[in-house]
């Protein structure tokens, strides 16, 4: 096929209403007329997924996860069918499918299922007929025919996985900003668009809170070397290329600053200082499916010590339940929760060869009278937990300090 195959993904804001869906249809038809084959992955319209979660919470805050997936997958069914109708209206043949219909087979880990394989014959057949194939993002099906979802932001993963499976010539992620920026452009208007970023840096930024790409989609892109073009569905401008190796601006130590307000801090007080205490706590949490992140444990001077860790906010009630039980079992004290925190981080491969990044970061926070509650580092990032009310100031000051501002 002349022009080759493009996988395009449109996020929720790109299909937020009828007009936006019609605009997306026009873009699709333009590509089609240039001779490209198109597989289009679509998210649920704007806030649909959040609204569905809210409704479920009102009925049962501990709803079975299988039923959550059954519910959440409906959001994408609405947008794919409407988009297919809009493309038809413009005189081009299009056909919409659920994840299950196009053979996106996952494990049974509801709400965060992993793709096991993709049986893409159906997509290939439809492409051969010259149709635009429109696939519901964020969802799959188990071998037992239960509907699953791939975790929040999971349409990104659907797109990358399909681009790999179909050996697409391009994978485009259309969103409501013009690409990947040095920090969230909605928080810092001086943020700059990055032309090219490596999988490693993007993975780090995404994992630390830059919601523009789902972290797991970048893991898959990295594993199979699928370059991604992140760009705006509101303009024709080129966006950011996420690639294996990027040409760096000379002297740039930090690539981006991220923030995340979706974590909570749990503290178990007076944990007995003996082998096996931490093992017991974290084994129970992992068996309960809680994703623990930063962990801080102090040296004990009294044979007892406090142990703090962060978790996704969505897991707070589950975590408290499990931790209270284990705390009792090991003879620890109370369990405290703090949802009034945020994480800020600086990310950049440049810090590997540049000493002093941590010192600069801590100094910047200190100058702004922002207290650091927890610190964690990786090869290419440094994160701090601070009080939530300081997060915007911290982002702006760090962005300035590391010379990322326009
Ligand atoms: P979509 O609905 O298209 O999937 P998302 O809301 O998931 O879009 O992601 C886009 C949003 O990510 C942007 O509106 C922006 O506020 C946010 N964002 C956070 N960090 C960054 C960053 N470093 N660069 C670009 N956008 C970012
Ligand atoms: N609709 C899903 C969500 O809001 C998936 C996505 O948008 O990528 O998380
Ligand atoms: Mg998204």
CSV table of C-alpha atoms and ligand atoms in Angstrom, one decimal:
chain,number,residue,atom,x,y,z
A,1,UNK,CA,0.0,0.0,0.0
A,2,UNK,CA,1.4,3.4,-1.0
A,3,UNK,CA,2.2,5.6,1.9
A,4,UNK,CA,2.5,2.7,4.4
A,5,UNK,CA,0.6,2.0,7.6
A,6,UNK,CA,0.1,4.5,10.4
A,7,UNK,CA,-1.2,3.8,13.8
A,8,UNK,CA,-2.8,6.9,15.3
A,9,UNK,CA,-4.1,7.3,18.8
A,10,UNK,CA,-6.5,10.0,19.8
A,11,UNK,CA,-6.8,10.8,23.5
A,12,UNK,CA,-10.0,11.7,25.4
A,13,UNK,CA,-9.7,15.5,24.9
A,14,UNK,CA,-9.3,14.9,21.1
A,15,UNK,CA,-12.7,13.3,21.0
A,16,UNK,CA,-14.3,15.3,23.7
A,17,UNK,CA,-17.4,16.3,21.8
A,18,UNK,CA,-19.2,16.0,18.4
A,19,UNK,CA,-17.2,18.8,16.8
A,20,UNK,CA,-13.9,17.3,18.0
A,21,UNK,CA,-14.9,13.9,16.7
A,22,UNK,CA,-15.7,15.4,13.3
A,23,UNK,CA,-12.3,17.2,13.2
A,24,UNK,CA,-10.5,13.9,14.0
A,25,UNK,CA,-12.5,12.2,11.2
A,26,UNK,CA,-11.3,14.9,8.8
A,27,UNK,CA,-7.7,14.4,9.8
A,28,UNK,CA,-8.1,10.6,9.2
A,29,UNK,CA,-9.7,11.1,5.8
A,30,UNK,CA,-6.8,13.5,4.8
A,31,UNK,CA,-4.3,10.8,5.6
A,32,UNK,CA,-6.3,8.2,3.9
A,33,UNK,CA,-6.5,10.3,0.7
A,34,UNK,CA,-2.7,10.6,0.8
A,35,UNK,CA,-2.6,6.9,0.4
A,36,UNK,CA,-1.9,5.7,3.9
A,37,UNK,CA,-3.5,2.7,5.6
A,38,UNK,CA,-4.8,3.6,9.0
A,39,UNK,CA,-5.4,1.9,12.3
A,40,UNK,CA,-6.9,4.4,14.7
A,41,UNK,CA,-7.0,3.8,18.5
A,42,UNK,CA,-9.4,6.0,20.4
A,43,UNK,CA,-9.9,6.8,24.1
A,44,UNK,CA,-13.2,7.5,25.8
A,45,UNK,CA,-14.6,11.0,25.3
A,46,UNK,CA,-13.0,13.5,27.7
A,47,UNK,CA,-14.0,12.8,31.3
A,48,UNK,CA,-16.1,9.7,30.6
A,49,UNK,CA,-13.8,7.2,32.4
A,50,UNK,CA,-13.6,9.4,35.5
A,51,UNK,CA,-17.4,9.7,35.5
A,52,UNK,CA,-17.9,6.0,35.2
A,53,UNK,CA,-15.5,5.4,38.1
A,54,UNK,CA,-17.4,8.0,40.2
A,55,UNK,CA,-20.7,6.2,39.5
A,56,UNK,CA,-19.3,2.9,40.5
A,57,UNK,CA,-17.8,4.3,43.7
A,58,UNK,CA,-21.2,5.6,44.7
A,59,UNK,CA,-22.7,2.2,44.3
A,60,UNK,CA,-19.9,0.1,45.8
A,61,UNK,CA,-16.4,1.6,46.6
A,62,UNK,CA,-15.1,-2.0,46.7
A,63,UNK,CA,-16.7,-3.1,43.5
A,64,UNK,CA,-15.4,-6.3,42.0
A,65,UNK,CA,-12.6,-5.4,39.6
A,66,UNK,CA,-14.1,-7.6,36.8
A,67,UNK,CA,-17.2,-5.4,36.9
A,68,UNK,CA,-15.1,-2.2,36.9
A,69,UNK,CA,-13.5,-3.4,33.7
A,70,UNK,CA,-16.9,-4.3,32.2
A,71,UNK,CA,-18.0,-0.8,33.0
A,72,UNK,CA,-15.0,1.2,32.0
A,73,UNK,CA,-14.6,-0.5,28.6
A,74,UNK,CA,-17.9,1.0,27.6
A,75,UNK,CA,-16.4,4.5,27.4
A,76,UNK,CA,-14.3,3.6,24.4
A,77,UNK,CA,-17.1,1.7,22.7
A,78,UNK,CA,-19.0,5.0,22.5
A,79,UNK,CA,-16.1,7.0,21.0
A,80,UNK,CA,-15.0,4.3,18.4
A,81,UNK,CA,-18.5,3.9,17.0
A,82,UNK,CA,-19.1,7.6,16.8
A,83,UNK,CA,-15.8,8.2,15.1
A,84,UNK,CA,-16.5,5.4,12.6
A,85,UNK,CA,-19.8,7.1,11.7
A,86,UNK,CA,-18.1,10.5,11.3
A,87,UNK,CA,-15.5,9.0,8.9
A,88,UNK,CA,-18.3,7.3,6.9
A,89,UNK,CA,-20.1,10.6,6.7
A,90,UNK,CA,-17.0,11.9,4.8
A,91,UNK,CA,-17.3,9.1,2.3
A,92,UNK,CA,-14.5,6.8,3.6
A,93,UNK,CA,-15.2,3.3,4.8
A,94,UNK,CA,-14.4,2.7,8.4
A,95,UNK,CA,-15.1,0.0,10.9
A,96,UNK,CA,-14.9,0.1,14.7
A,97,UNK,CA,-14.0,-2.8,17.0
A,98,UNK,CA,-13.6,-3.5,20.7
A,99,UNK,CA,-10.2,-4.7,21.9
A,100,UNK,CA,-11.6,-8.2,22.2
A,101,UNK,CA,-12.9,-8.2,18.6
A,102,UNK,CA,-9.4,-7.4,17.3
A,103,UNK,CA,-7.8,-10.2,19.3
A,104,UNK,CA,-6.1,-8.1,22.1
A,105,UNK,CA,-5.6,-11.0,24.5
A,106,UNK,CA,-4.7,-10.2,28.1
A,107,UNK,CA,-4.1,-11.9,31.4
A,108,UNK,CA,-6.9,-11.8,33.9
A,109,UNK,CA,-5.4,-9.0,36.0
A,110,UNK,CA,-8.5,-6.8,35.9
A,111,UNK,CA,-8.0,-3.0,35.9
A,112,UNK,CA,-4.3,-3.4,35.0
A,113,UNK,CA,-4.2,-6.3,32.6
A,114,UNK,CA,-1.1,-7.2,30.6
A,115,UNK,CA,-1.3,-7.9,26.9
A,116,UNK,CA,-0.3,-11.5,26.3
A,117,UNK,CA,-0.7,-11.5,22.5
A,118,UNK,CA,-2.5,-9.9,19.7
A,119,UNK,CA,-4.3,-11.9,17.0
A,120,UNK,CA,-4.5,-9.2,14.4
A,121,UNK,CA,-5.9,-11.2,11.5
A,122,UNK,CA,-9.1,-9.3,11.6
A,123,UNK,CA,-7.4,-5.9,11.4
A,124,UNK,CA,-5.2,-7.1,8.5
A,125,UNK,CA,-8.3,-8.3,6.6
A,126,UNK,CA,-10.1,-5.0,7.1
A,127,UNK,CA,-7.0,-3.0,6.0
A,128,UNK,CA,-6.8,-5.1,2.9
A,129,UNK,CA,-10.4,-4.1,2.1
A,130,UNK,CA,-9.2,-0.5,2.2
A,131,UNK,CA,-11.1,0.4,5.4
A,132,UNK,CA,-10.0,2.6,8.2
A,133,UNK,CA,-9.8,0.3,11.3
A,134,UNK,CA,-10.9,2.0,14.5
A,135,UNK,CA,-10.0,0.2,17.7
A,136,UNK,CA,-11.2,0.9,21.2
A,137,UNK,CA,-8.2,1.7,23.3
A,138,UNK,CA,-7.5,0.6,26.9
A,139,UNK,CA,-9.1,-2.8,26.7
A,140,UNK,CA,-8.6,-6.4,25.9
A,141,UNK,CA,-10.1,-9.8,26.6
A,142,UNK,CA,-9.0,-12.9,28.4
A,143,UNK,CA,-8.9,-16.3,26.9
A,144,UNK,CA,-12.0,-17.0,28.9
A,145,UNK,CA,-13.7,-14.0,27.1
A,146,UNK,CA,-13.8,-11.7,30.1
A,147,UNK,CA,-13.3,-8.0,29.3
A,148,UNK,CA,-10.2,-6.4,30.9
A,149,UNK,CA,-8.7,-2.9,30.9
A,150,UNK,CA,-5.0,-2.0,30.7
A,151,UNK,CA,-4.7,0.6,33.5
A,152,UNK,CA,-5.4,4.4,33.3
A,153,UNK,CA,-4.0,5.9,30.1
A,154,UNK,CA,-4.0,2.5,28.6
A,155,UNK,CA,-5.0,3.6,25.1
A,156,UNK,CA,-1.4,4.6,24.6
A,157,UNK,CA,-0.4,1.0,25.2
A,158,UNK,CA,-3.0,-0.3,22.8
A,159,UNK,CA,-1.5,2.0,20.1
A,160,UNK,CA,2.1,1.1,20.7
A,161,UNK,CA,1.3,-2.7,20.9
A,162,UNK,CA,-0.7,-2.5,17.6
A,163,UNK,CA,2.1,-0.5,15.9
A,164,UNK,CA,4.5,-3.3,16.9
A,165,UNK,CA,2.2,-6.1,16.0
A,166,UNK,CA,1.4,-4.7,12.6
A,167,UNK,CA,4.9,-3.4,12.0
A,168,UNK,CA,3.5,0.0,11.3
A,169,UNK,CA,5.6,2.7,9.6
A,170,UNK,CA,4.5,5.3,12.2
A,171,UNK,CA,2.9,5.5,15.6
A,172,UNK,CA,1.3,8.8,16.3
A,173,UNK,CA,-0.1,9.8,19.7
A,174,UNK,CA,-2.5,12.7,19.3
A,175,UNK,CA,-3.2,14.7,22.5
A,176,UNK,CA,-4.2,18.2,23.7
A,177,UNK,CA,-0.6,19.6,24.0
A,178,UNK,CA,1.9,19.9,21.2
A,179,UNK,CA,4.2,17.2,22.4
A,180,UNK,CA,6.4,16.4,25.5
A,181,UNK,CA,7.4,19.5,27.3
A,182,UNK,CA,10.2,20.2,29.9
A,183,UNK,CA,7.4,20.2,32.5
A,184,UNK,CA,3.5,20.2,32.4
A,185,UNK,CA,2.8,23.2,30.2
A,186,UNK,CA,-0.5,23.7,32.1
A,187,UNK,CA,1.4,24.4,35.3
A,188,UNK,CA,4.4,26.2,33.9
A,189,UNK,CA,3.6,28.3,30.7
A,190,UNK,CA,7.4,28.8,30.2
A,191,UNK,CA,7.8,25.0,29.6
A,192,UNK,CA,9.4,24.2,26.2
A,193,UNK,CA,8.6,21.6,23.7
A,194,UNK,CA,11.2,18.9,23.5
A,195,UNK,CA,12.0,17.8,19.9
A,196,UNK,CA,13.4,14.4,20.7
A,197,UNK,CA,13.5,12.4,23.9
A,198,UNK,CA,14.8,8.9,24.7
A,199,UNK,CA,12.6,6.0,25.8
A,200,UNK,CA,14.5,5.9,29.1
A,201,UNK,CA,13.9,9.5,29.9
A,202,UNK,CA,10.3,9.4,28.8
A,203,UNK,CA,9.7,6.3,30.8
A,204,UNK,CA,11.2,8.0,33.9
A,205,UNK,CA,9.1,11.1,33.3
A,206,UNK,CA,6.0,9.1,32.8
A,207,UNK,CA,6.5,7.0,35.8
A,208,UNK,CA,7.1,10.0,37.9
A,209,UNK,CA,3.9,11.7,36.9
A,210,UNK,CA,4.1,13.2,33.4
A,211,UNK,CA,0.7,11.7,32.5
A,212,UNK,CA,1.0,12.6,28.8
A,213,UNK,CA,2.2,9.0,28.1
A,214,UNK,CA,1.3,5.9,30.0
A,215,UNK,CA,4.5,4.4,31.5
A,216,UNK,CA,3.7,0.9,30.3
A,217,UNK,CA,3.3,2.0,26.7
A,218,UNK,CA,6.8,3.4,26.8
A,219,UNK,CA,8.2,0.1,28.3
A,220,UNK,CA,6.7,-1.7,25.3
A,221,UNK,CA,7.9,0.9,22.9
A,222,UNK,CA,11.4,0.6,24.3
A,223,UNK,CA,11.4,-3.2,24.3
A,224,UNK,CA,10.4,-3.4,20.7
A,225,UNK,CA,12.0,-0.1,19.5
A,226,UNK,CA,8.8,1.5,18.3
A,227,UNK,CA,9.4,5.2,17.8
A,228,UNK,CA,6.5,7.4,18.9
A,229,UNK,CA,5.4,10.8,17.6
A,230,UNK,CA,3.5,12.7,20.3
A,231,UNK,CA,1.6,15.7,18.8
A,232,UNK,CA,-1.5,17.8,19.0
A,233,UNK,CA,-4.8,16.9,17.4
A,234,UNK,CA,-5.6,20.7,17.5
A,235,UNK,CA,-2.8,21.7,15.1
A,236,UNK,CA,-0.6,20.5,12.2
A,237,UNK,CA,2.7,21.2,14.0
A,238,UNK,CA,5.2,18.4,14.5
A,239,UNK,CA,5.5,17.3,18.1
A,240,UNK,CA,8.0,15.2,20.0
A,241,UNK,CA,9.8,12.1,18.8
A,242,UNK,CA,10.3,9.4,21.5
A,243,UNK,CA,13.2,7.3,20.3
A,244,UNK,CA,16.1,5.0,21.3
A,245,UNK,CA,18.8,7.7,21.1
A,246,UNK,CA,18.2,11.4,21.1
A,247,UNK,CA,20.4,14.2,20.0
A,248,UNK,CA,20.9,16.3,23.1
A,249,UNK,CA,21.1,20.0,23.6
A,250,UNK,CA,24.7,20.6,24.6
A,251,UNK,CA,25.1,21.1,28.4
A,252,UNK,CA,21.5,20.2,29.3
A,253,UNK,CA,21.8,18.3,32.5
A,254,UNK,CA,18.1,18.0,33.2
A,255,UNK,CA,15.5,17.1,30.6
A,256,UNK,CA,12.3,17.7,32.5
A,257,UNK,CA,10.6,18.3,35.9
A,258,UNK,CA,7.6,16.2,36.8
A,259,UNK,CA,5.0,16.3,39.5
A,260,UNK,CA,2.6,13.7,40.8
A,261,UNK,CA,-0.3,14.5,43.2
A,262,UNK,CA,-1.7,11.0,43.0
A,263,UNK,CA,0.3,9.4,45.7
A,264,UNK,CA,-0.3,9.0,49.5
A,265,UNK,CA,2.2,8.4,52.3
A,266,UNK,CA,1.6,5.6,54.8
A,267,UNK,CA,3.6,5.5,58.0
A,268,UNK,CA,3.8,2.5,60.3
A,269,UNK,CA,5.0,3.7,63.7
A,270,UNK,CA,7.2,1.8,66.1
A,271,UNK,CA,8.1,-1.1,63.9
A,272,UNK,CA,10.3,-3.5,65.9
A,273,UNK,CA,13.9,-3.4,64.7
A,274,UNK,CA,14.4,-7.1,63.8
A,275,UNK,CA,14.9,-9.2,60.7
A,276,UNK,CA,11.8,-10.0,58.8
A,277,UNK,CA,9.6,-7.1,59.9
A,278,UNK,CA,9.8,-5.2,56.6
A,279,UNK,CA,9.7,-8.5,54.6
A,280,UNK,CA,6.4,-9.3,56.3
A,281,UNK,CA,4.8,-5.9,55.7
A,282,UNK,CA,5.8,-5.7,52.0
A,283,UNK,CA,5.0,-9.3,51.2
A,284,UNK,CA,1.4,-8.8,52.5
A,285,UNK,CA,1.1,-5.6,50.4
A,286,UNK,CA,2.4,-7.2,47.3
A,287,UNK,CA,0.0,-10.2,47.7
A,288,UNK,CA,-2.8,-7.6,48.1
A,289,UNK,CA,-1.7,-6.1,44.7
A,290,UNK,CA,-0.5,-2.8,46.1
A,291,UNK,CA,2.2,-1.1,44.2
A,292,UNK,CA,4.6,0.3,46.8
A,293,UNK,CA,6.9,3.0,45.6
A,294,UNK,CA,9.3,5.1,47.8
A,295,UNK,CA,10.2,3.5,51.1
A,296,UNK,CA,12.0,5.2,53.9
A,297,UNK,CA,13.1,3.5,57.1
A,298,UNK,CA,15.1,5.2,59.8
A,299,UNK,CA,18.0,3.7,61.7
A,300,UNK,CA,16.6,2.8,65.1
A,301,UNK,CA,18.1,4.0,68.3
A,302,UNK,CA,15.4,2.4,70.5
A,303,UNK,CA,14.9,-1.0,68.9
A,304,UNK,CA,11.8,0.5,67.2
A,305,UNK,CA,11.6,2.7,64.2
A,306,UNK,CA,9.0,4.4,61.9
A,307,UNK,CA,8.6,3.0,58.4
A,308,UNK,CA,7.1,5.2,55.6
A,309,UNK,CA,6.2,4.4,52.0
A,310,UNK,CA,4.2,5.9,49.2
A,311,UNK,CA,1.4,4.2,47.2
A,312,UNK,CA,-1.1,5.3,44.6
A,313,UNK,CA,-4.0,7.2,46.2
A,314,UNK,CA,-6.4,4.7,44.7
A,315,UNK,CA,-4.9,2.0,46.9
A,316,UNK,CA,-5.2,3.8,50.2
A,317,UNK,CA,-8.1,1.9,51.8
A,318,UNK,CA,-6.8,-1.5,50.7
A,319,UNK,CA,-3.3,-0.6,52.0
A,320,UNK,CA,-4.6,0.7,55.4
A,321,UNK,CA,-6.6,-2.5,55.8
A,322,UNK,CA,-3.6,-4.8,55.1
A,323,UNK,CA,-1.1,-2.7,57.0
A,324,UNK,CA,-3.1,-2.4,60.2
A,325,UNK,CA,-3.4,-6.2,60.2
A,326,UNK,CA,0.4,-6.8,59.6
A,327,UNK,CA,1.3,-4.0,62.1
A,328,UNK,CA,-0.5,-5.9,64.8
A,329,UNK,CA,1.1,-9.2,63.8
A,330,UNK,CA,4.6,-7.9,64.1
A,331,UNK,CA,3.9,-5.8,67.2
A,332,UNK,CA,4.2,-2.4,65.6
A,333,UNK,CA,2.3,0.8,66.5
A,334,UNK,CA,-0.3,2.9,64.7
A,335,UNK,CA,-0.6,3.3,61.0
A,336,UNK,CA,-0.9,6.8,59.7
A,337,UNK,CA,-2.0,8.0,56.3
A,338,UNK,CA,-1.2,11.4,54.6
A,339,UNK,CA,-2.8,12.3,51.3
A,340,UNK,CA,-1.7,15.8,51.5
A,341,UNK,CA,1.6,15.1,49.7
A,342,UNK,CA,3.0,15.4,46.2
A,343,UNK,CA,6.1,14.2,44.5
A,344,UNK,CA,8.4,16.4,42.4
A,345,UNK,CA,11.2,15.1,40.4
A,346,UNK,CA,14.0,16.2,38.0
A,347,UNK,CA,14.8,13.8,35.2
A,348,UNK,CA,17.7,13.7,32.8
A,349,UNK,CA,20.4,11.3,31.5
A,350,UNK,CA,22.8,14.3,31.9
A,351,UNK,CA,22.9,13.9,35.7
A,352,UNK,CA,24.9,10.7,35.3
A,353,UNK,CA,28.0,12.8,34.4
A,354,UNK,CA,27.1,15.9,36.4
A,355,UNK,CA,27.6,15.9,40.1
A,356,UNK,CA,25.6,18.4,42.2
A,357,UNK,CA,22.1,18.0,40.8
A,358,UNK,CA,20.7,16.7,44.1
A,359,UNK,CA,22.4,19.5,46.0
A,360,UNK,CA,21.0,22.1,43.5
A,361,UNK,CA,17.5,20.6,43.9
A,362,UNK,CA,17.5,20.5,47.7
A,363,UNK,CA,18.9,24.1,47.8
A,364,UNK,CA,16.2,25.4,45.5
A,365,UNK,CA,13.5,23.8,47.7
A,366,UNK,CA,15.2,25.2,50.9
A,367,UNK,CA,15.4,28.7,49.4
A,368,UNK,CA,11.6,28.5,49.0
A,369,UNK,CA,11.1,27.2,52.5
A,370,UNK,CA,9.8,23.9,51.2
A,371,UNK,CA,10.4,20.9,53.5
A,372,UNK,CA,11.5,17.6,52.0
A,373,UNK,CA,9.7,14.6,53.6
A,374,UNK,CA,11.2,11.8,51.6
A,375,UNK,CA,13.9,11.5,48.9
A,376,UNK,CA,14.6,8.8,46.3
A,377,UNK,CA,17.0,8.6,43.4
A,378,UNK,CA,17.6,6.6,40.3
A,379,UNK,CA,20.3,6.7,37.7
A,380,UNK,CA,18.5,9.5,35.9
A,381,UNK,CA,16.1,11.1,38.4
A,382,UNK,CA,15.8,12.6,41.9
A,383,UNK,CA,12.4,12.7,43.6
A,384,UNK,CA,11.3,14.5,46.7
A,385,UNK,CA,8.0,14.2,48.6
A,386,UNK,CA,6.8,17.6,49.8
A,387,UNK,CA,3.5,19.1,51.0
A,388,UNK,CA,1.0,19.3,48.2
A,389,UNK,CA,0.4,23.0,48.5
A,390,UNK,CA,4.1,23.7,47.5
A,391,UNK,CA,4.1,21.6,44.4
A,392,UNK,CA,3.5,24.4,41.9
A,393,UNK,CA,6.1,26.7,43.3
A,394,UNK,CA,8.6,23.8,43.4
A,395,UNK,CA,8.0,22.9,39.8
A,396,UNK,CA,8.4,26.5,38.6
A,397,UNK,CA,11.5,27.1,40.7
A,398,UNK,CA,13.2,23.9,39.7
A,399,UNK,CA,12.3,24.5,36.1
A,400,UNK,CA,14.0,27.9,36.3
A,401,UNK,CA,17.0,26.6,38.3
A,402,UNK,CA,17.8,23.9,35.7
A,403,UNK,CA,17.5,26.5,32.9
A,404,UNK,CA,14.6,24.8,31.2
A,405,UNK,CA,12.4,27.9,30.9
A,406,UNK,CA,11.7,29.7,27.6
B,1,LIG,P1,-5.0,12.3,26.4
B,1,LIG,O1,-6.4,12.5,26.8
B,1,LIG,O2,-4.7,12.8,25.1
B,1,LIG,O3,-4.5,10.9,26.6
B,1,LIG,P2,-3.6,13.1,28.8
B,1,LIG,O4,-4.5,14.0,29.7
B,1,LIG,O5,-3.5,11.7,29.2
B,1,LIG,O6,-4.1,13.2,27.4
B,1,LIG,O7,-2.2,13.7,28.7
B,1,LIG,C1,-2.0,15.1,28.3
B,1,LIG,C2,-1.7,16.0,29.4
B,1,LIG,O8,-0.5,15.6,30.1
B,1,LIG,C3,-1.5,17.4,29.0
B,1,LIG,O9,-2.7,18.1,28.9
B,1,LIG,C4,-0.6,18.0,30.1
B,1,LIG,O10,-1.3,18.7,31.1
B,1,LIG,C5,-0.1,16.7,30.8
B,1,LIG,N1,1.4,16.7,31.0
B,1,LIG,C6,2.0,16.4,32.2
B,1,LIG,N2,3.3,16.5,32.0
B,1,LIG,C7,3.6,16.8,30.7
B,1,LIG,C8,4.7,17.1,29.9
B,1,LIG,N3,6.0,17.0,30.5
B,1,LIG,N4,4.6,17.4,28.6
B,1,LIG,C9,3.4,17.5,28.1
B,1,LIG,N5,2.2,17.3,28.7
B,1,LIG,C10,2.3,17.0,30.1
B,2,LIG,N1,-10.1,6.1,28.9
B,2,LIG,C1,-9.0,5.5,29.7
B,2,LIG,C2,-8.5,6.5,30.8
B,2,LIG,O1,-9.1,7.5,30.9
B,2,LIG,C3,-7.8,5.2,28.8
B,2,LIG,C4,-7.1,6.3,28.1
B,2,LIG,O2,-7.6,7.4,28.0
B,2,LIG,O3,-6.0,6.1,27.6
B,2,LIG,O4,-7.6,6.1,31.5
B,3,LIG,MG1,-3.6,9.8,28.3
